[in-house]
CSV table of C-alpha atoms and ligand atoms in Angstrom, one decimal:
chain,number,residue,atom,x,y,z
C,649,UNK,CA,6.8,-28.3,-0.9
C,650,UNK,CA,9.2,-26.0,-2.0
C,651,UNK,CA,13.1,-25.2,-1.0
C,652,UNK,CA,13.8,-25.3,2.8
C,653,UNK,CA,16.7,-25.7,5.0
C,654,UNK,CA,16.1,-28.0,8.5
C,655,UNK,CA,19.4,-28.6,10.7
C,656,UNK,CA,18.3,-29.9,14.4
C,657,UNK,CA,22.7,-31.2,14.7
C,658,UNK,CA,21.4,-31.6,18.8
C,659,UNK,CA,22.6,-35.4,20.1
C,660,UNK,CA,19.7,-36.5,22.5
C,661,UNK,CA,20.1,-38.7,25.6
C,662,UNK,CA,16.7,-39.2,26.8
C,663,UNK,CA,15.8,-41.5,29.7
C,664,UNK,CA,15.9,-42.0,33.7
C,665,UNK,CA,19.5,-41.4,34.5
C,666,UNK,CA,20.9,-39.3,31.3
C,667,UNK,CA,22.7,-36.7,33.0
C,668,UNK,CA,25.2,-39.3,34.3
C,669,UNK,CA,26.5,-39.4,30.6
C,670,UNK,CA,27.4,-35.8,31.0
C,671,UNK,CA,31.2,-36.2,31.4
C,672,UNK,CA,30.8,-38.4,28.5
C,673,UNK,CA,29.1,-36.3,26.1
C,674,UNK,CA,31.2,-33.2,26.6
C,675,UNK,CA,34.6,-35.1,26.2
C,676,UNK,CA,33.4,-36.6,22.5
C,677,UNK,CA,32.5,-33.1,21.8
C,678,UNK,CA,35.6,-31.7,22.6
C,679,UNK,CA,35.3,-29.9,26.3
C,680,UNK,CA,38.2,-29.7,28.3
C,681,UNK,CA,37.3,-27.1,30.8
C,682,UNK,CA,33.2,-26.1,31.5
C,683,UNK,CA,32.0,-23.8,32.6
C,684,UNK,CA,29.2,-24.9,34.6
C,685,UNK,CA,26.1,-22.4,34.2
C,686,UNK,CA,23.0,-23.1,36.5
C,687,UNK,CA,19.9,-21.0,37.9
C,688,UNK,CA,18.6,-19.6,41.7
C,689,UNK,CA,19.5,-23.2,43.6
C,690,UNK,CA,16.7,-26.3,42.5
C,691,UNK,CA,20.2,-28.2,41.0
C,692,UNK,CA,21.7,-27.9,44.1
C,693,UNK,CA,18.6,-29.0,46.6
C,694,UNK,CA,17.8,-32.0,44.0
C,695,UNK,CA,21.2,-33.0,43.8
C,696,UNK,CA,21.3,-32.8,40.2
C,697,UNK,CA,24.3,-30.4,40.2
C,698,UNK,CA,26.9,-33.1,42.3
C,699,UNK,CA,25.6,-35.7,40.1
C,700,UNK,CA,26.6,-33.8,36.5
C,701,UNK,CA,30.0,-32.6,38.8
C,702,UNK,CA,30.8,-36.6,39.6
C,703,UNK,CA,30.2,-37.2,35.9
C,704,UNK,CA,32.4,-34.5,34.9
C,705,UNK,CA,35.5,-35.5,37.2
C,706,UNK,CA,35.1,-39.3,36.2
C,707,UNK,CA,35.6,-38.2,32.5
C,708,UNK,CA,38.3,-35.6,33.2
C,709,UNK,CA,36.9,-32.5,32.8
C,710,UNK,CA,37.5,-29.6,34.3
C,711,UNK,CA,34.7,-27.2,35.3
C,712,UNK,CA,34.5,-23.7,37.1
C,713,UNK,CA,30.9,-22.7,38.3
C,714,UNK,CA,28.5,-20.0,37.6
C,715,UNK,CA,24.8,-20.1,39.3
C,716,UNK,CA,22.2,-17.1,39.6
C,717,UNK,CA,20.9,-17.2,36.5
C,718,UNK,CA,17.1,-16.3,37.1
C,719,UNK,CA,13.9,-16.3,35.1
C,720,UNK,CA,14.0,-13.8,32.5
C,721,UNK,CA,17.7,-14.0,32.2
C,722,UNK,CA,19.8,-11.0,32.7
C,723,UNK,CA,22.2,-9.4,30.9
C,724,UNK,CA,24.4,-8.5,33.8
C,725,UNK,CA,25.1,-12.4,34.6
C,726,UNK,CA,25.7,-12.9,30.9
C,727,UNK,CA,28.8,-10.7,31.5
C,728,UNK,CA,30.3,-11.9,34.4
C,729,UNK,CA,30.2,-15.2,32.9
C,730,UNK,CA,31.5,-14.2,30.2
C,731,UNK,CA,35.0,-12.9,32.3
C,732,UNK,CA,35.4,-15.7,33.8
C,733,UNK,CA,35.3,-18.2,30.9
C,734,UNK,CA,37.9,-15.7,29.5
C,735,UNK,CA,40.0,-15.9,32.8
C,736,UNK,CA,39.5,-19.5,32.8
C,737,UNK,CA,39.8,-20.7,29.2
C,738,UNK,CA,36.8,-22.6,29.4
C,739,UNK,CA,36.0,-24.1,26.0
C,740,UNK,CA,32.4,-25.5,26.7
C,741,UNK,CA,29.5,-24.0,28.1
C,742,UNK,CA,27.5,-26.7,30.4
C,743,UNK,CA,24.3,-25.2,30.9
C,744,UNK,CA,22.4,-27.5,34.1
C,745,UNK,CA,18.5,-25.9,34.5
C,746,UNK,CA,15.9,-24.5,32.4
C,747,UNK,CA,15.7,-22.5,29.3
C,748,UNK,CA,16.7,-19.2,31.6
C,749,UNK,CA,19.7,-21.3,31.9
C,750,UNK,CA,20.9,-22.5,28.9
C,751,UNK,CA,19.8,-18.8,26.8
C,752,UNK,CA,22.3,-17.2,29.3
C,753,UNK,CA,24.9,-20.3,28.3
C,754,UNK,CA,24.7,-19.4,24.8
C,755,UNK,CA,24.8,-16.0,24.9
C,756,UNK,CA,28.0,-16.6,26.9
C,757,UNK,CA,29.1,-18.8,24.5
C,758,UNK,CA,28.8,-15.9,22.0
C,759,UNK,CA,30.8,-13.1,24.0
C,760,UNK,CA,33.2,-15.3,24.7
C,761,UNK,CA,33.8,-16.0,21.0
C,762,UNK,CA,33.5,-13.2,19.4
C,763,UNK,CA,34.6,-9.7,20.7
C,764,UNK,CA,33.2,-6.2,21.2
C,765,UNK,CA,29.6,-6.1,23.4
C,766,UNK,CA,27.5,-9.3,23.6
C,767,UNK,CA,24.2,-7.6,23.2
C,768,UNK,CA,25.2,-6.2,19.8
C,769,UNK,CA,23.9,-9.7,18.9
C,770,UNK,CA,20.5,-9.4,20.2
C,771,UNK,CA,19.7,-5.5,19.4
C,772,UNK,CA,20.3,-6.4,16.1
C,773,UNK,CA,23.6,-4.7,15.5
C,774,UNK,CA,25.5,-7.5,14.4
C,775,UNK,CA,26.1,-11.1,13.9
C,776,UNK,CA,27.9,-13.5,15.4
C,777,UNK,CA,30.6,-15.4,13.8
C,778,UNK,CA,31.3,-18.0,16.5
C,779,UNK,CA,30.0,-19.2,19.5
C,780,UNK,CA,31.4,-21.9,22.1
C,781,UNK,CA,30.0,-25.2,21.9
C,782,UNK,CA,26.9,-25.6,24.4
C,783,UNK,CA,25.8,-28.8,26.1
C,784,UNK,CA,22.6,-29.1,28.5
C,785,UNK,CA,21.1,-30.8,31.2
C,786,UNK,CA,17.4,-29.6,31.1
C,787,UNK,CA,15.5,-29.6,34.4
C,788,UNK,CA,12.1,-27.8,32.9
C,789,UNK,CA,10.3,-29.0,29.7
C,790,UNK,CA,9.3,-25.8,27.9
C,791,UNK,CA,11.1,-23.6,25.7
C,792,UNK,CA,12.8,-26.3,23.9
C,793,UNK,CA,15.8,-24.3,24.0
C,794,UNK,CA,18.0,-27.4,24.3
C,795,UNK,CA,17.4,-27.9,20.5
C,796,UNK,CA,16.4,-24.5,19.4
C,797,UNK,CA,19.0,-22.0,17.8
C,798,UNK,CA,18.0,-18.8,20.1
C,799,UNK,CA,18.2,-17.4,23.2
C,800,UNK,CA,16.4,-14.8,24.5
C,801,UNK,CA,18.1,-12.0,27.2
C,802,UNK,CA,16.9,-8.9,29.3
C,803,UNK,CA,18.9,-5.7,29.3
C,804,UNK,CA,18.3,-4.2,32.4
C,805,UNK,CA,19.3,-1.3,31.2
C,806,UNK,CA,15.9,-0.3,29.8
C,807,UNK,CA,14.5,-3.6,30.7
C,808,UNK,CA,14.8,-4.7,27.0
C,809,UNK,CA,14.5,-8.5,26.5
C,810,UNK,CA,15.3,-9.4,23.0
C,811,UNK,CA,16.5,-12.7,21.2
C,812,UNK,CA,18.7,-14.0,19.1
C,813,UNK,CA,18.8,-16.3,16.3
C,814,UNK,CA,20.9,-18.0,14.7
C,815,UNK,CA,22.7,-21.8,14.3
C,816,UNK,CA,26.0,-21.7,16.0
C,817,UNK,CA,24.4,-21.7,19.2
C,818,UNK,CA,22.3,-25.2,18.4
C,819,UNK,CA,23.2,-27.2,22.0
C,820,UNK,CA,25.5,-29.7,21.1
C,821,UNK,CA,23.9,-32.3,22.8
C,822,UNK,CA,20.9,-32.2,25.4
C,823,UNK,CA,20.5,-34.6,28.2
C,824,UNK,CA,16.8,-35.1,29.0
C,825,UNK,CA,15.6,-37.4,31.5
C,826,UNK,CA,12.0,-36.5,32.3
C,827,UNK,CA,12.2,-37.3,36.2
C,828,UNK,CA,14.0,-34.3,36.5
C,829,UNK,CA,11.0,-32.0,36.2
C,830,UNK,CA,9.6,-33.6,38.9
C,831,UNK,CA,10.3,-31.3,41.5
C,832,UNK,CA,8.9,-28.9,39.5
C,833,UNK,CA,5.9,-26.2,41.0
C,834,UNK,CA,2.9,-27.2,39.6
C,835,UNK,CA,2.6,-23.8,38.3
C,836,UNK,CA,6.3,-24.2,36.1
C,837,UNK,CA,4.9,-27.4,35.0
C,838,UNK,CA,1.5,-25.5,33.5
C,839,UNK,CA,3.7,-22.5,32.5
C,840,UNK,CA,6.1,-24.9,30.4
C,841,UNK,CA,2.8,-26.9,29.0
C,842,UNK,CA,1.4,-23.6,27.7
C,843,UNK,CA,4.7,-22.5,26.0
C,844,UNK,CA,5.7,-26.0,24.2
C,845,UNK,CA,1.7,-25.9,22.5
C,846,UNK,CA,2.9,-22.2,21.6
C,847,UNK,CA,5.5,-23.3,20.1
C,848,UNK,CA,3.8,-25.5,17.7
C,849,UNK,CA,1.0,-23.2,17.2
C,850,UNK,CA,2.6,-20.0,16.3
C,851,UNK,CA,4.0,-22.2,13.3
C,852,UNK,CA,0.5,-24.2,12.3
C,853,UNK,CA,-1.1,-20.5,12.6
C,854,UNK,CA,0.7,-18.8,9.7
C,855,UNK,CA,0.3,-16.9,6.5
C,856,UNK,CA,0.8,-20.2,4.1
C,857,UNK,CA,-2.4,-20.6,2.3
C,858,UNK,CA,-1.2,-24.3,0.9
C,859,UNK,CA,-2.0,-27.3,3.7
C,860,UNK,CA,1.3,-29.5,4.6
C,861,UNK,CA,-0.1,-33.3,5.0
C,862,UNK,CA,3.1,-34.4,7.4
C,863,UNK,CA,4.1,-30.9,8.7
C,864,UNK,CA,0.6,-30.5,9.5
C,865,UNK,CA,-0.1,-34.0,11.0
C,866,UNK,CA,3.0,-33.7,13.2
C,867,UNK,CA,2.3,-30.5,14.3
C,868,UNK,CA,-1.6,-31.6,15.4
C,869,UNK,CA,-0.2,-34.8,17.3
C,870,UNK,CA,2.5,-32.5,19.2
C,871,UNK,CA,-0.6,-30.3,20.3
C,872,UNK,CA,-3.1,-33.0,21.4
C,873,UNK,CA,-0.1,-34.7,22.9
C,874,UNK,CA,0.6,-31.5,24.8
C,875,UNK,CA,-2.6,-31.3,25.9
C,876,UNK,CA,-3.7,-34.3,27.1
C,877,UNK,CA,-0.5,-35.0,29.1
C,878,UNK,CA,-0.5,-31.4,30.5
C,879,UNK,CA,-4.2,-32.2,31.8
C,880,UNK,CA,-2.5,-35.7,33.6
C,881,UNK,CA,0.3,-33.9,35.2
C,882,UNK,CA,-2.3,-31.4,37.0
C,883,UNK,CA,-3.5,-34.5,38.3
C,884,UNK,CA,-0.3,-36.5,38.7
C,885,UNK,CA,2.9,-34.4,38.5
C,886,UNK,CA,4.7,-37.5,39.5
C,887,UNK,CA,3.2,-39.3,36.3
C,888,UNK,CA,6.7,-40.7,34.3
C,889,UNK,CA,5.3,-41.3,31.3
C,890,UNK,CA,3.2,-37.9,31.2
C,891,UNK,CA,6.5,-36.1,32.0
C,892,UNK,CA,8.0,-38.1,29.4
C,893,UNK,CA,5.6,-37.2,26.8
C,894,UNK,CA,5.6,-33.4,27.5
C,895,UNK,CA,9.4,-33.4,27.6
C,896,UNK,CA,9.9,-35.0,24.0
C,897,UNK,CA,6.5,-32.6,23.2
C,898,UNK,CA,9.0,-29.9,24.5
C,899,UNK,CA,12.7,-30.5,22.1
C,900,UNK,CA,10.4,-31.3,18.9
C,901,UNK,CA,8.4,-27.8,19.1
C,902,UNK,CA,11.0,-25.6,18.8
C,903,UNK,CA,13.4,-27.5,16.7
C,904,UNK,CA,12.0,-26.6,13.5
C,905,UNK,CA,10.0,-29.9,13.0
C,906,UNK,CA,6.6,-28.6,12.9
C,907,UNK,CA,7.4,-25.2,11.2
C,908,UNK,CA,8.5,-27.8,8.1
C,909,UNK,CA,8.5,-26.2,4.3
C,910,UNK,CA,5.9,-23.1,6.0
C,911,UNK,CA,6.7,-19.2,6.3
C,912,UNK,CA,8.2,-20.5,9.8
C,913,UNK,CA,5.0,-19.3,11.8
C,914,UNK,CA,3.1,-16.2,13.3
C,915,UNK,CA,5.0,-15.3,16.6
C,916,UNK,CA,3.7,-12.1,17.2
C,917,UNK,CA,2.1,-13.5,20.9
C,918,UNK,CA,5.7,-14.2,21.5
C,919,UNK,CA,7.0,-10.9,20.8
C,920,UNK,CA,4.0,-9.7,22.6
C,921,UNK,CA,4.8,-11.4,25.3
C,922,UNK,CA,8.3,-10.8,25.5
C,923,UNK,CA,7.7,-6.7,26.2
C,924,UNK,CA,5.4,-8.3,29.5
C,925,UNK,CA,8.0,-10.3,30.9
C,926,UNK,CA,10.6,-7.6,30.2
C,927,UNK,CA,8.9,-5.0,31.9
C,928,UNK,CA,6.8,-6.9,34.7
C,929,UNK,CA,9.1,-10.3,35.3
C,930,UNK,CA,6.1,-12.6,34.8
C,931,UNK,CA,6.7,-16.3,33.5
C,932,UNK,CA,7.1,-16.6,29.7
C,933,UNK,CA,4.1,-19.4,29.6
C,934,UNK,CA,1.5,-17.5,31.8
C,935,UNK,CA,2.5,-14.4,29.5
C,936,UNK,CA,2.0,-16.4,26.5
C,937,UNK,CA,-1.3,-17.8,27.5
C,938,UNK,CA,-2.8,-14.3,29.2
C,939,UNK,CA,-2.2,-12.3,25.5
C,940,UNK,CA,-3.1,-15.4,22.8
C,941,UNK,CA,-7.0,-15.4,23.3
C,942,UNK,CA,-6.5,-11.3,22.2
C,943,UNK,CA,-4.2,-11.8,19.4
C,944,UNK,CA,-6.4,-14.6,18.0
C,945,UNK,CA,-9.4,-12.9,18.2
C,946,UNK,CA,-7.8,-9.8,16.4
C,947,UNK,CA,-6.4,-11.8,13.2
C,948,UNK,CA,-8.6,-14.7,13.3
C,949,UNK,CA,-10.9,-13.1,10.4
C,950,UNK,CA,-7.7,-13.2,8.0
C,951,UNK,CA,-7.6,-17.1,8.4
C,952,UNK,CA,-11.1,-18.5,9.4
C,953,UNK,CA,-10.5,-22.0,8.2
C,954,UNK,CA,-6.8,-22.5,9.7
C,955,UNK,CA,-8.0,-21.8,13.1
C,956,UNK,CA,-11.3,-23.9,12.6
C,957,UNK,CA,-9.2,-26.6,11.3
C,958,UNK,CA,-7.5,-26.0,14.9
C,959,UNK,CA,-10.2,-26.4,16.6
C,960,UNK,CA,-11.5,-29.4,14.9
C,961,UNK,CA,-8.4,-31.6,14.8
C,962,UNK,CA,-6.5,-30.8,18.0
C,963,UNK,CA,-9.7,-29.2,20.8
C,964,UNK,CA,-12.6,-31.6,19.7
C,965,UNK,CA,-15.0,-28.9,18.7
C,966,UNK,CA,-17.6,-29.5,16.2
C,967,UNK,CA,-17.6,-28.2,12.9
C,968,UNK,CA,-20.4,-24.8,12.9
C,969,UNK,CA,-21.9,-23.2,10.6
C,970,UNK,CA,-19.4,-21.9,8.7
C,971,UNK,CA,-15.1,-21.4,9.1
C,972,UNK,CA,-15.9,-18.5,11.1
C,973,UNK,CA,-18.2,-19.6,13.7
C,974,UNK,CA,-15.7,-22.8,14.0
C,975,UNK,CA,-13.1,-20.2,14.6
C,976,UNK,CA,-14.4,-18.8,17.6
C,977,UNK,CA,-15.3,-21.6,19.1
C,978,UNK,CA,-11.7,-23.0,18.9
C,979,UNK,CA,-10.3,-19.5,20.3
C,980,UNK,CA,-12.7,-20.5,23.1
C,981,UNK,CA,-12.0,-23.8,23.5
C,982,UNK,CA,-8.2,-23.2,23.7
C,983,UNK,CA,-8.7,-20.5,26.6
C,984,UNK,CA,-10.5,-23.1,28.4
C,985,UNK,CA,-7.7,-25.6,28.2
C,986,UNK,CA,-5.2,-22.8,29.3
C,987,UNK,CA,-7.6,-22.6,32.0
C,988,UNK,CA,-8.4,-26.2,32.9
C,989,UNK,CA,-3.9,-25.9,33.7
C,990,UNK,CA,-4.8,-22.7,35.6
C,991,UNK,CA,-3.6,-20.2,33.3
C,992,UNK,CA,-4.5,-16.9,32.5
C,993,UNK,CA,-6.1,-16.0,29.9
C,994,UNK,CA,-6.0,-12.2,30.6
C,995,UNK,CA,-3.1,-9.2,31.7
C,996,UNK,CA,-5.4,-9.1,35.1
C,997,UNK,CA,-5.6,-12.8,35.7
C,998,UNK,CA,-2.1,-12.8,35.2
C,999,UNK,CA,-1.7,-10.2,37.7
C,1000,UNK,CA,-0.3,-7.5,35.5
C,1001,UNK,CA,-2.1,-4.0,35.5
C,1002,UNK,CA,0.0,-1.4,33.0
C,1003,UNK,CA,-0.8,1.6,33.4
C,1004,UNK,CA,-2.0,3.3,29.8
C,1005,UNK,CA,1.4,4.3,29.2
C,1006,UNK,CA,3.1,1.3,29.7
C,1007,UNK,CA,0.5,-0.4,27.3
C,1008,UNK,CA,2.1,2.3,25.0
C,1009,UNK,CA,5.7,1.5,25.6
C,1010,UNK,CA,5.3,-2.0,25.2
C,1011,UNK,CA,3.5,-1.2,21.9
C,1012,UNK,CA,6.8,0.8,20.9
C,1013,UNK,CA,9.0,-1.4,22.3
C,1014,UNK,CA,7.5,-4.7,20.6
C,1015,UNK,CA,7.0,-2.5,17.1
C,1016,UNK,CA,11.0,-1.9,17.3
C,1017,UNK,CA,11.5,-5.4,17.9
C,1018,UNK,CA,10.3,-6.5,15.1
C,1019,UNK,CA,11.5,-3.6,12.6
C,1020,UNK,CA,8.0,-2.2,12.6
C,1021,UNK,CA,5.4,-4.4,11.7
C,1022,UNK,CA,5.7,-8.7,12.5
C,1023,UNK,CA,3.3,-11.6,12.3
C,1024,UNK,CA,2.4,-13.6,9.4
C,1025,UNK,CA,-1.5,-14.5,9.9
C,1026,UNK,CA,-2.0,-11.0,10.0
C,1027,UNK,CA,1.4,-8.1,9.5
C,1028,UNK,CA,0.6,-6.4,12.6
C,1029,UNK,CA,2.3,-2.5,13.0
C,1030,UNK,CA,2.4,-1.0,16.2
C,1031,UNK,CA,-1.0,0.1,16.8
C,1032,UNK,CA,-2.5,-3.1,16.4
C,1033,UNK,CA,-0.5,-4.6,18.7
C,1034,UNK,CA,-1.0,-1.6,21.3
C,1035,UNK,CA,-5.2,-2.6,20.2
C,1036,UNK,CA,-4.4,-6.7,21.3
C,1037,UNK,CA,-2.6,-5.3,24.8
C,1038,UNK,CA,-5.6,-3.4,25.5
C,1039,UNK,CA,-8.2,-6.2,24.7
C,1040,UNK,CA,-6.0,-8.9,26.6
C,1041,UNK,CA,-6.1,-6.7,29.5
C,1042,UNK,CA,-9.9,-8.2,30.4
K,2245,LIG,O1,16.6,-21.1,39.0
K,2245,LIG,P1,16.2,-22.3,39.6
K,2245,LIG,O2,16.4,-22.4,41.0
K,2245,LIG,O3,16.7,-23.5,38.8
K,2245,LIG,O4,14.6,-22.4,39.5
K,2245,LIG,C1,13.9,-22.3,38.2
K,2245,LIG,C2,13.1,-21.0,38.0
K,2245,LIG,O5,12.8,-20.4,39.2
K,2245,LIG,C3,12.7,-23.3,38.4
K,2245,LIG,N1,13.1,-24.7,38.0
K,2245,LIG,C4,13.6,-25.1,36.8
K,2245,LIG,N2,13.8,-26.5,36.9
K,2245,LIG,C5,13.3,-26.9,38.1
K,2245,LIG,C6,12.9,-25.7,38.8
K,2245,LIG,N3,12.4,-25.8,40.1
K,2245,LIG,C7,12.3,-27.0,40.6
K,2245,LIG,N4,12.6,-28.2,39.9
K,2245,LIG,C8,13.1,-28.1,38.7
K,2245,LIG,N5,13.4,-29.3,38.0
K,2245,LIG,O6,11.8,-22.8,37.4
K,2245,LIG,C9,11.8,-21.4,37.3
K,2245,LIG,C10,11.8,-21.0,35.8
K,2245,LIG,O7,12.9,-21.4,35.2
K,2245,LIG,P2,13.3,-20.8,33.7
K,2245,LIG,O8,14.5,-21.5,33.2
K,2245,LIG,O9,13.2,-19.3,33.8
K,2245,LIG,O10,12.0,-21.3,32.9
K,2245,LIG,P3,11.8,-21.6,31.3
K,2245,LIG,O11,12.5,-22.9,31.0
K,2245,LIG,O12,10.4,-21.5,31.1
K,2245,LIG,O13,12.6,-20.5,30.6
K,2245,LIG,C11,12.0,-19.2,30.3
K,2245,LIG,C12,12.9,-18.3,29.5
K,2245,LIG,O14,13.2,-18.8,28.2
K,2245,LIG,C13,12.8,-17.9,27.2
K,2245,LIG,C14,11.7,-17.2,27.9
K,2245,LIG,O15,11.4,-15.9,27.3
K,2245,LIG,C15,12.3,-17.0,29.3
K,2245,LIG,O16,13.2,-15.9,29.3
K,2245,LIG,N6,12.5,-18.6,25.9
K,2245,LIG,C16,13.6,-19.1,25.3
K,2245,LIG,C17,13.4,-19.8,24.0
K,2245,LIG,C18,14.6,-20.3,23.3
K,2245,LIG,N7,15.8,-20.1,23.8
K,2245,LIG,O17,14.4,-21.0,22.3
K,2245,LIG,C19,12.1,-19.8,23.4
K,2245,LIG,C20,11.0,-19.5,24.2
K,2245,LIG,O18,9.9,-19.0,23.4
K,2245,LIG,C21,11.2,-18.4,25.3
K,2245,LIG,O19,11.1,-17.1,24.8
K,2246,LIG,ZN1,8.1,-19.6,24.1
């Protein structure tokens, strides 16, 4: 194990009835005035959103409100809500939703402290210096964004969605209490499962050749957690302990845990995925899960053991004949979970059709993402990742 940095700062109140500690939690962190960021109306028709307001007034803190924020966040919002914590002198950033939520809360929290043009930040421009504290109340277990240090926008103006890295936006605390997800769709639910597994496995897939006992055994146990628990909640979305499970899954696989003392993962089926929900609006999971089966098929060749190991310790396949053969049969088996949660495992199953063109463009728009080439199983340039959007298209 050699010299690594982890910092997961992110106080976490988990349990039935955390978000009435809301008032609380912002006033020992400092918040006098929220701003109170939420998404397209599920906090108001659960009631979540007067329950975090009645927490706020019994502490004494002041809040002015900003809902609309919608899947794939936009840019547009970011702005507006970045006026009116200015005209307000807001000094926290409550974000009440999912990760749509709370990526347009930080990147509020950066305009607001810094000046010049937020999305210097995430066209890679600049950096930021500062960024408003940033509390949240999640309501959707999946991009763990609640403990993660980015947040990830769309530019409408070219439908660009790019992220952003970087500490200062850590939340400062996140209040998770899994009943909340309850009124989830089932399909949110499946979409979040498939992203938190991501999340581990775009760090267990990577370009380290030397094997992490603990990193590794974590990072295993997170998956077949994931798994098993995502399989219960087709059955039972109403299952506590299930939503429990997922939700914990959810803050420790994107908080740098399982990415412990590696290269810090892969991630090229994110940024592969980020050009689909860019340009066709589809939900970051389904993305996710409709390009992986491509990408691992393409790079699987440079790492035959790691994804046997895969499929041995976290999808029950049997050891083949050799690393390869073990390989492909854990590529498999992990397309048929995604599809045992009714996901896709295909562009057409996810109901995307690009025209060859747009293949292209999201070829040149993911290569300049990632300053060219990206990925660490495999360095991928930009006409290998235009080859894995033409084999995922099915
Ligand atoms: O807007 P509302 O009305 O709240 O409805 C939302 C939205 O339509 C709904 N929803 C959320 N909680 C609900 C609920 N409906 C009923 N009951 C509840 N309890 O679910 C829909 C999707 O919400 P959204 O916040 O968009 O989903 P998610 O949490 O999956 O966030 C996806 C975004 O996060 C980015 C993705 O790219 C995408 O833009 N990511 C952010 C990351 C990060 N910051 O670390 C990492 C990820 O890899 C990811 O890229
Ligand atoms: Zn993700």
């Amino acid at each position: 194990m050699e010299l690594f940095q982890y910092y997961a700062p992110t106080k976490v109140v988990f349990g039935r009835g955390a978000e009435e500690q809301t008032g609380e939690l912002v006033r020992a962190c400092g918040g006098r005035k929220v701003l109170l960021h939420y998404g397209g109306g599920s906090v108001v028709r659960s009631g979540l959103l007067e329950r975090v307001k009645a927490s706020l007034d019994r502490w004494g803190v002041a809040y002015v409100e900003l809902g609309g924020v919608v899947p794939n966040p936009r840019l547009s919002l970011v702005n507006r809500g970045i006026e009116l914590a200015r005209r307000e002198s807001v000094d926290f950033i409550l974000a009440v939703g999912g990760g749509s939520t709370i990526d347009s809360g930080k990147a509020i929290g950066y305009g607001v402290a810094n000046g010049g043009d937020v999305w210097d930040f995430y066209c890679g421009r600049r950096k930021a210096a500062a960024c408003l504290p940033v509390g949240a109340v999640l309501t959707l277990a999946a991009t763990g964004s609640e403990m993660s240090n980015s947040s990830v926008i769309t530019n409408e103006d070219g439908w660009l969605k790019r992220g952003y890295t970087n500490d200062l936006s850590r939340p400062v605390f996140a209040a998770l209490n899994p009943e909340l997800t309850m009124t989830l769709p089932a399909y949110q639910t499946a979409c979040g499962c498939a992203d938190i597994l991501m999340h581990t496995l775009e760090r267990y897939l990577n370009g380290c050749q030397t094997n992490l006992q603990l990193t590794d055994a974590l990072a295993e146990g997170l998956m077949r957690t994931v798994i098993r628990n995502a399989k219960v909640l087709r059955e039972t979305p109403q299952d506590y302990p299930a939503r429990a499970e997922i939700m914990w899954a959810g803050s420790l696989s994107h908080n740098g845990l399982t990415g412990f003392c590696t290269d810090n993962g892969d991630w090229m089926t994110h940024k592969l995925e980020h050009e689909l929900s860019g340009m066709f609006d589809v939900a970051h999971g389904a993305g996710l899960t409709a390009v992986w089966g491509s990408w691992a098929r393409y790079v699987s060749a440079r790492r035959p053991e790691r994804f046997a190991r895969l499929g041995v310790n976290v999808l029950g396949v049997e050891p083949g004949a050799g690393d390869g053969e073990t390989a492909r049969q854990a590529i498999l088996a992990m397309e048929g979970f995604f599809r045992s949660i009714d996901m896709p495992t295909s562009l057409r199953e996810l109901g995307v059709n690009p025209t060859p063109a747009q293949l292209e463009e999201m070829a040149d728009k993911c290569a300049l993402a990632v300053g060219g080439t990206g990925g660490s199983v495999q360095k991928l340039n930009r006409d290998d990742m235009l080859a894995i959007y033409r084999l995922a298209m099915g």
